[in-house]
Coordinates of N, CA and C in Angstrom, one line a residue:
M1 N -46.1 9.7 -41.5 CA -45.7 9.8 -39.5 C -46.3 9.2 -38.8
N2 N -45.2 8.8 -38.0 CA -45.0 8.0 -36.9 C -45.6 8.7 -35.8
I3 N -46.4 9.2 -34.4 CA -45.9 10.6 -34.3 C -46.4 9.6 -32.4
W4 N -46.8 8.3 -33.0 CA -46.9 8.2 -31.3 C -45.3 7.0 -31.5
P5 N -44.8 8.0 -29.7 CA -43.9 7.6 -29.3 C -43.6 6.3 -29.1
L6 N -44.6 5.3 -28.4 CA -44.3 4.1 -27.7 C -43.8 2.9 -29.1
N7 N -44.2 3.6 -30.1 CA -43.5 2.2 -31.6 C -42.0 2.7 -31.5
K8 N -41.4 4.1 -31.6 CA -39.9 4.2 -31.8 C -39.0 3.6 -30.9
S9 N -39.6 2.2 -30.3 CA -38.6 1.4 -28.7 C -38.4 1.2 -30.1
N10 N -36.6 0.9 -29.0 CA -35.3 -0.3 -30.4 C -35.7 -1.9 -29.1
L11 N -36.8 -1.7 -28.6 CA -36.5 -3.1 -27.9 C -37.1 -4.7 -28.7
N12 N -36.1 -5.7 -28.5 CA -36.8 -7.0 -29.5 C -37.6 -7.8 -28.4
L13 N -38.0 -8.4 -29.9 CA -39.0 -9.9 -29.1 C -39.2 -9.5 -27.8
E14 N -37.1 -10.4 -27.0 CA -37.7 -11.0 -26.1 C -37.2 -10.0 -25.3
E15 N -36.9 -9.0 -25.4 CA -36.6 -7.2 -24.0 C -38.1 -7.0 -24.1
A16 N -39.2 -7.2 -25.4 CA -40.5 -6.6 -25.2 C -41.7 -7.8 -24.2
K17 N -41.2 -9.3 -24.2 CA -42.0 -10.2 -23.3 C -41.2 -9.3 -22.1
G18 N -39.8 -9.6 -21.8 CA -39.1 -9.3 -20.6 C -39.9 -8.5 -20.0
V19 N -39.8 -7.0 -20.1 CA -40.6 -6.0 -20.0 C -41.8 -5.3 -19.5
C20 N -42.8 -6.9 -20.4 CA -44.8 -7.4 -20.3 C -44.1 -7.5 -18.3
K21 N -43.3 -9.2 -18.6 CA -43.9 -9.2 -17.7 C -43.4 -8.6 -16.4
K22 N -42.1 -7.5 -16.3 CA -41.3 -7.7 -15.0 C -43.1 -6.1 -14.8
A23 N -43.4 -5.5 -15.9 CA -44.8 -5.1 -15.4 C -45.6 -5.4 -14.6
S24 N -45.4 -6.5 -15.6 CA -46.4 -7.1 -14.4 C -47.0 -7.5 -12.8
I25 N -45.0 -8.4 -12.4 CA -44.7 -8.6 -11.6 C -45.0 -7.3 -11.0
A26 N -44.8 -5.7 -11.2 CA -44.9 -4.5 -10.6 C -46.2 -4.1 -10.6
V27 N -47.4 -4.8 -11.2 CA -48.5 -5.4 -10.5 C -49.0 -5.6 -10.0
F28 N -48.4 -6.9 -9.5 CA -48.7 -7.9 -8.8 C -47.1 -7.0 -6.7
V29 N -46.6 -6.9 -7.5 CA -46.2 -6.9 -6.2 C -46.9 -5.0 -5.6
S30 N -47.7 -4.3 -6.2 CA -48.4 -2.5 -6.0 C -49.9 -3.8 -5.1
L31 N -50.5 -4.9 -5.9 CA -51.3 -5.7 -5.0 C -51.0 -6.0 -3.5
G32 N -50.0 -6.6 -4.0 CA -49.4 -6.8 -2.5 C -49.6 -6.2 -1.6
I33 N -49.2 -5.0 -1.3 CA -48.8 -3.7 -0.4 C -50.7 -3.0 -0.5
T34 N -51.1 -2.9 -1.4 CA -52.2 -2.7 -0.9 C -53.2 -3.4 0.0
L35 N -52.1 -4.7 -0.8 CA -53.6 -5.9 0.4 C -53.2 -5.9 1.6
L36 N -51.7 -4.9 2.3 CA -50.8 -5.4 3.5 C -51.9 -4.8 3.9
L37 N -51.8 -3.4 3.1 CA -52.7 -2.1 3.7 C -54.5 -2.5 4.5
I38 N -54.9 -2.7 3.4 CA -56.0 -3.2 3.8 C -56.7 -4.5 5.3
W39 N -55.4 -5.2 5.3 CA -55.1 -6.2 6.1 C -54.3 -5.1 7.8
F40 N -54.5 -4.6 7.1 CA -53.6 -3.7 8.0 C -54.2 -2.4 9.0
K41 N -55.1 -2.2 8.3 CA -55.7 -0.9 7.9 C -55.7 -0.3 9.8
E42 N -56.8 -1.1 10.8 CA -57.0 -0.5 12.3 C -55.5 -0.9 12.9
Y43 N -54.7 -0.4 12.2 CA -53.5 -0.8 13.2 C -52.7 1.6 12.7
L44 N -53.0 1.3 11.4 CA -52.5 2.6 10.6 C -52.6 4.5 11.6
D45 N -51.5 5.1 11.7 CA -51.6 5.9 12.2 C -53.0 6.5 11.6
K46 N -54.2 7.3 12.4 CA -55.0 8.4 11.1 C -54.7 9.2 10.1
D47 N -53.8 10.3 11.3 CA -52.9 11.1 10.4 C -52.7 10.6 9.3
S48 N -51.9 9.4 8.9 CA -51.0 8.2 7.5 C -51.8 8.9 6.9
M49 N -51.3 8.8 5.4 CA -51.8 8.6 4.4 C -52.3 7.9 4.1
F50 N -51.3 6.5 4.1 CA -51.9 5.1 3.9 C -53.2 4.7 4.6
Y51 N -53.5 5.6 6.0 CA -54.6 5.0 6.5 C -55.3 5.4 5.7
V52 N -55.9 7.3 4.7 CA -56.6 7.6 3.9 C -56.7 6.7 2.5
F53 N -55.7 6.1 2.2 CA -54.8 5.3 1.1 C -56.6 4.0 0.5
V54 N -56.5 4.0 1.8 CA -57.4 2.7 1.9 C -59.6 2.9 2.0
G55 N -59.9 2.3 1.2 CA -61.1 2.2 1.7 C -62.1 1.3 0.9
E56 N -63.5 1.9 0.8 CA -64.7 1.1 1.3 C -63.9 -0.3 -0.5
Y57 N -64.0 1.2 -1.3 CA -63.7 0.0 -3.0 C -62.0 -0.1 -2.6
S58 N -61.8 0.0 -2.4 CA -60.1 -1.3 -2.2 C -60.0 -2.8 -2.7
L59 N -61.3 -3.2 -2.2 CA -61.1 -5.0 -3.2 C -61.2 -5.2 -4.5
I60 N -62.4 -4.1 -5.4 CA -62.5 -3.6 -5.9 C -61.3 -3.1 -7.4
D61 N -60.6 -2.0 -6.5 CA -59.9 -1.3 -7.1 C -58.9 -2.4 -7.2
L62 N -58.3 -3.7 -6.2 CA -57.9 -5.0 -6.3 C -57.9 -6.2 -7.2
L63 N -59.4 -6.6 -7.4 CA -59.8 -7.0 -8.5 C -59.6 -6.3 -9.8
L64 N -59.8 -5.2 -10.0 CA -59.6 -4.7 -11.5 C -57.8 -4.9 -11.8
F65 N -56.9 -4.1 -10.6 CA -55.9 -4.3 -11.6 C -54.8 -5.5 -11.7
A66 N -55.7 -7.0 -11.1 CA -55.4 -8.5 -10.1 C -55.3 -8.2 -12.5
L67 N -56.7 -8.4 -12.6 CA -56.9 -8.0 -14.2 C -55.7 -7.5 -14.9
L68 N -55.8 -6.2 -14.9 CA -54.7 -5.5 -16.0 C -53.7 -6.2 -16.0
G69 N -53.2 -6.4 -14.3 CA -52.0 -7.1 -14.6 C -51.2 -9.0 -14.6
F70 N -52.9 -9.0 -15.2 CA -53.4 -10.7 -16.3 C -53.1 -10.3 -17.1
S71 N -53.7 -9.3 -17.9 CA -53.9 -8.2 -19.3 C -51.8 -8.4 -19.3
L72 N -51.4 -7.7 -18.3 CA -50.2 -7.4 -19.1 C -49.1 -8.8 -19.0
L73 N -49.5 -9.8 -18.5 CA -49.1 -11.2 -19.1 C -49.4 -11.8 -20.6
K74 N -50.0 -11.5 -21.4 CA -51.1 -12.3 -22.2 C -50.6 -10.7 -23.1
F75 N -49.2 -9.8 -23.2 CA -49.7 -8.6 -23.0 C -50.1 -8.1 -24.6
S76 N -51.7 -7.3 -23.1 CA -52.3 -6.7 -23.8 C -51.7 -5.2 -23.7
R77 N -51.9 -5.2 -25.3 CA -52.0 -2.8 -26.1 C -52.5 -2.0 -24.4
T78 N -54.3 -2.6 -24.7 CA -55.3 -2.2 -23.7 C -55.2 -2.7 -22.3
G79 N -54.8 -3.6 -22.4 CA -54.3 -3.8 -20.1 C -53.2 -2.7 -20.0
A80 N -52.6 -2.7 -20.9 CA -50.8 -1.5 -20.4 C -51.4 -0.2 -20.7
L81 N -52.5 0.2 -21.4 CA -53.0 1.1 -21.3 C -53.6 1.5 -20.2
L82 N -54.0 0.5 -20.2 CA -55.3 0.5 -18.8 C -54.5 1.3 -17.4
V83 N -53.2 0.2 -17.4 CA -52.8 0.4 -16.0 C -52.1 1.7 -16.3
V84 N -51.7 2.5 -17.0 CA -50.7 3.1 -17.4 C -52.4 4.3 -16.7
I85 N -53.0 4.2 -16.9 CA -54.1 5.9 -17.2 C -54.3 5.9 -15.9
Y86 N -55.0 4.3 -15.1 CA -55.5 4.3 -14.2 C -54.4 4.4 -12.9
W87 N -53.4 4.4 -12.9 CA -52.3 5.0 -12.0 C -51.9 5.8 -11.9
I88 N -52.3 6.8 -12.7 CA -51.6 8.4 -13.2 C -53.3 8.9 -12.5
S89 N -54.8 8.2 -12.8 CA -55.6 8.9 -12.2 C -55.8 8.7 -10.6
S90 N -55.7 7.5 -10.6 CA -55.4 7.2 -8.4 C -54.9 8.3 -8.1
K91 N -53.3 8.3 -8.3 CA -52.4 9.2 -8.0 C -52.7 11.2 -7.9
I92 N -53.4 11.1 -8.8 CA -53.9 12.4 -9.6 C -55.1 12.8 -8.6
Y93 N -55.5 12.0 -7.7 CA -57.3 12.0 -6.8 C -56.7 12.1 -5.7
F94 N -55.9 11.0 -4.9 CA -55.6 11.3 -4.3 C -54.4 12.2 -3.4
L95 N -53.3 13.1 -4.7 CA -52.7 14.2 -3.9 C -53.9 15.6 -4.5
Y96 N -55.0 15.1 -4.9 CA -55.8 15.8 -4.9 C -56.8 16.2 -3.6
F97 N -57.1 14.8 -2.8 CA -58.1 15.4 -2.2 C -57.2 14.9 -1.0
I98 N -56.4 14.3 -0.9 CA -55.4 14.6 1.0 C -54.7 15.6 0.8
P99 N -55.0 16.2 2.1 CA -53.9 17.1 2.0 C -52.5 16.7 2.9
L100 N -51.3 18.0 1.8 CA -50.3 17.6 1.9 C -49.2 17.4 3.2
N101 N -49.6 17.9 4.4 CA -49.5 17.8 5.5 C -49.2 16.3 6.3
Y102 N -49.4 15.3 5.0 CA -50.2 14.1 5.7 C -48.5 13.4 5.4
T103 N -48.2 11.7 6.5 CA -47.1 11.2 7.5 C -46.8 10.8 5.7
G104 N -45.8 10.3 5.3 CA -46.0 10.1 4.4 C -45.8 9.8 3.1
L105 N -46.0 10.9 2.7 CA -46.2 11.7 1.5 C -45.4 11.5 0.3
R106 N -44.5 11.2 1.6 CA -42.6 11.4 0.0 C -42.9 10.5 -0.8
A107 N -43.5 8.7 1.0 CA -42.6 8.0 -0.3 C -43.6 7.4 -1.0
F108 N -44.8 8.0 -0.4 CA -45.4 7.8 -1.5 C -45.6 8.3 -3.4
L109 N -45.0 9.3 -3.1 CA -44.3 10.2 -4.5 C -43.7 9.5 -5.0
I110 N -43.4 8.7 -4.6 CA -41.8 7.8 -4.2 C -41.6 7.0 -5.4
T111 N -42.3 6.1 -4.4 CA -43.2 4.9 -5.1 C -43.5 4.3 -6.6
S112 N -44.9 6.2 -6.5 CA -45.4 5.6 -7.5 C -45.2 5.8 -8.8
L113 N -44.0 6.6 -8.6 CA -42.9 7.1 -9.3 C -42.7 6.1 -9.8
I114 N -42.2 5.3 -9.0 CA -41.2 4.1 -9.6 C -41.8 3.3 -10.4
F115 N -42.8 3.2 -10.3 CA -43.9 2.0 -10.2 C -44.8 2.3 -11.8
L116 N -44.6 4.0 -12.5 CA -45.4 4.3 -12.3 C -43.8 3.7 -14.2
Y117 N -42.7 4.1 -13.7 CA -41.9 3.9 -14.7 C -41.6 2.5 -15.4
F118 N -42.2 1.2 -14.1 CA -42.4 -0.2 -14.3 C -43.5 0.2 -15.5
F119 N -45.1 0.5 -15.2 CA -46.4 0.1 -16.0 C -45.9 0.7 -17.4
W120 N -44.7 2.5 -17.6 CA -45.1 2.3 -18.8 C -43.8 1.6 -19.5
R121 N -42.6 1.8 -18.9 CA -42.1 0.2 -19.6 C -42.7 -0.6 -20.1
G122 N -43.8 -1.7 -19.5 CA -44.4 -2.2 -19.9 C -46.1 -1.8 -21.0
L123 N -46.0 -0.8 -21.2 CA -47.0 0.0 -21.9 C -46.5 -0.3 -23.6
E124 N -44.8 0.6 -23.1 CA -43.5 0.6 -24.9 C -44.1 -1.1 -24.7
G125 N -43.4 -2.2 -24.7 CA -43.6 -3.6 -24.4 C -44.2 -4.7 -25.0
S126 N -45.6 -4.0 -24.0 CA -46.8 -4.6 -25.5 C -47.0 -4.2 -26.4
F127 N -46.6 -2.6 -26.8 CA -46.9 -2.4 -28.5 C -45.5 -2.6 -29.5
R128 N -44.7 -2.6 -28.6 CA -43.2 -3.3 -29.5 C -43.7 -4.7 -29.9
Y129 N -44.4 -5.9 -28.8 CA -44.1 -6.4 -28.8 C -45.2 -6.9 -30.4
H130 N -46.4 -6.5 -29.9 CA -47.6 -7.2 -31.2 C -47.1 -6.1 -32.5
R131 N -45.3 -5.4 -32.3 CA -45.9 -5.0 -33.8 C -44.6 -5.7 -34.4
L132 N -43.5 -5.8 -33.7 CA -43.2 -7.0 -34.2 C -43.1 -8.4 -34.5
R133 N -44.7 -8.9 -34.6 CA -45.0 -9.5 -33.9 C -45.8 -9.9 -35.6
H134 N -46.1 -8.4 -35.5 CA -47.1 -8.3 -36.8 C -46.0 -8.3 -38.1
E135 N -44.5 -7.4 -37.7 CA -43.9 -6.9 -39.3 C -43.6 -8.5 -39.7
A136 N -43.2 -9.6 -38.8 CA -42.6 -11.2 -38.6 C -44.0 -12.1 -39.4
D137 N -44.9 -11.4 -39.2 CA -46.2 -12.8 -39.7 C -47.5 -11.1 -40.4
Q138 N -46.9 -11.9 -42.0 CA -48.5 -10.9 -41.7 C -49.7 -11.3 -41.5
N139 N -49.9 -12.0 -41.1 CA -51.4 -13.1 -41.3 C -51.6 -13.4 -39.6
Y140 N -50.9 -12.3 -39.5 CA -51.5 -12.4 -37.4 C -52.0 -11.7 -36.8
R141 N -52.7 -12.5 -36.4 CA -53.9 -10.8 -35.4 C -53.5 -10.5 -34.0
S142 N -53.6 -9.9 -33.5 CA -52.9 -9.3 -32.5 C -54.0 -9.9 -30.9
H143 N -54.8 -9.8 -31.1 CA -56.3 -10.0 -30.4 C -57.0 -10.7 -30.6
S144 N -57.8 -11.7 -30.5 CA -59.1 -12.6 -31.3 C -60.6 -12.6 -30.3
K145 N -61.9 -12.5 -30.6 CA -63.4 -11.7 -31.3 C -63.6 -12.3 -29.9
W146 N -63.0 -13.1 -28.9 CA -63.1 -12.9 -27.2 C -62.6 -12.2 -26.8
S147 N -61.0 -11.2 -27.0 CA -60.8 -11.4 -26.0 C -61.8 -8.9 -26.6
Y148 N -62.9 -8.8 -27.3 CA -64.3 -8.1 -27.2 C -64.8 -8.2 -26.1
V149 N -65.2 -9.9 -25.8 CA -66.3 -10.3 -24.7 C -65.4 -9.9 -23.5
L150 N -64.6 -10.2 -23.0 CA -63.7 -10.0 -22.0 C -63.3 -8.6 -21.6
W151 N -62.5 -8.0 -22.7 CA -62.0 -7.0 -21.9 C -63.2 -5.7 -22.1
G152 N -65.0 -5.4 -21.9 CA -66.3 -4.8 -22.4 C -65.9 -4.4 -21.2
P153 N -66.9 -5.6 -20.1 CA -67.0 -5.6 -18.3 C -65.5 -4.6 -17.6
I154 N -64.1 -4.8 -17.9 CA -63.3 -4.1 -17.3 C -63.2 -3.0 -17.3
V155 N -63.2 -2.4 -18.6 CA -64.0 -1.0 -19.4 C -64.5 -0.5 -18.6
F156 N -66.4 -1.5 -18.5 CA -67.7 -0.6 -17.7 C -66.6 -0.6 -16.0
I157 N -66.2 -1.2 -15.9 CA -66.0 -2.0 -13.5 C -65.0 -0.1 -14.4
F158 N -63.7 -0.5 -14.9 CA -63.2 1.1 -14.1 C -63.2 1.7 -14.9
I159 N -64.9 2.2 -15.9 CA -64.6 3.7 -15.5 C -66.0 4.3 -14.6
G160 N -66.7 3.1 -14.2 CA -67.6 2.8 -13.5 C -67.4 3.1 -11.9
N161 N -65.8 2.7 -11.8 CA -64.7 2.3 -10.7 C -64.9 4.6 -10.4
S162 N -64.5 4.9 -11.3 CA -63.8 5.8 -11.4 C -65.4 7.5 -11.3
K163 N -66.4 6.8 -11.9 CA -67.6 7.9 -11.1 C -67.9 7.7 -9.3
I164 N -68.2 6.2 -9.6 CA -68.6 6.1 -8.2 C -67.8 7.0 -6.9
K165 N -66.2 7.3 -6.9 CA -65.1 7.3 -6.5 C -66.2 9.0 -6.5
N166 N -66.3 9.6 -7.0 CA -65.4 11.7 -7.9 C -67.4 11.3 -7.3
I167 N -69.1 10.6 -6.9 CA -70.4 10.6 -6.6 C -70.2 11.2 -5.3
L168 N -69.3 10.1 -4.7 CA -69.1 10.2 -3.0 C -68.0 10.9 -2.7
I169 N -67.9 11.5 -3.3 CA -66.9 12.7 -3.1 C -67.6 14.2 -2.7
Y170 N -68.2 14.5 -3.5 CA -69.6 15.8 -3.5 C -70.5 15.2 -3.1

């Protein structure tokens, strides 16, 4: 019995590749928007939610999200899963600590859901890509031994970045 919903996708191999590439494009669009907000922070209204959105750890977020975007280009299931988890947790974090009377909240929610759709499709595409590759070739290895060396620091930064934010709030 297979209860994991991502394995029930009907994407073929080329569609799975395309979905992952679209998700990585969405990651880089999100990076571009965040970079613009960082550059123009001094011109933003102090009551705007976008002003609160940009903090002193935004550059770490940019670096981490860029690494995850490149991992989506390589059809990484771990990277796709971390993109979705990071996106959802960061939006819950901002909604929990930001008052609901900020201007731009509606645009924030709508764009968050649009990006989440692309990230979720990228997660689905990465799982489907590796499933189809394994079905076509039983000797297919989805990752090399070097991926453990590369993913260890990324996961450590991911967990450490969320811990730093929680410590600074209290």
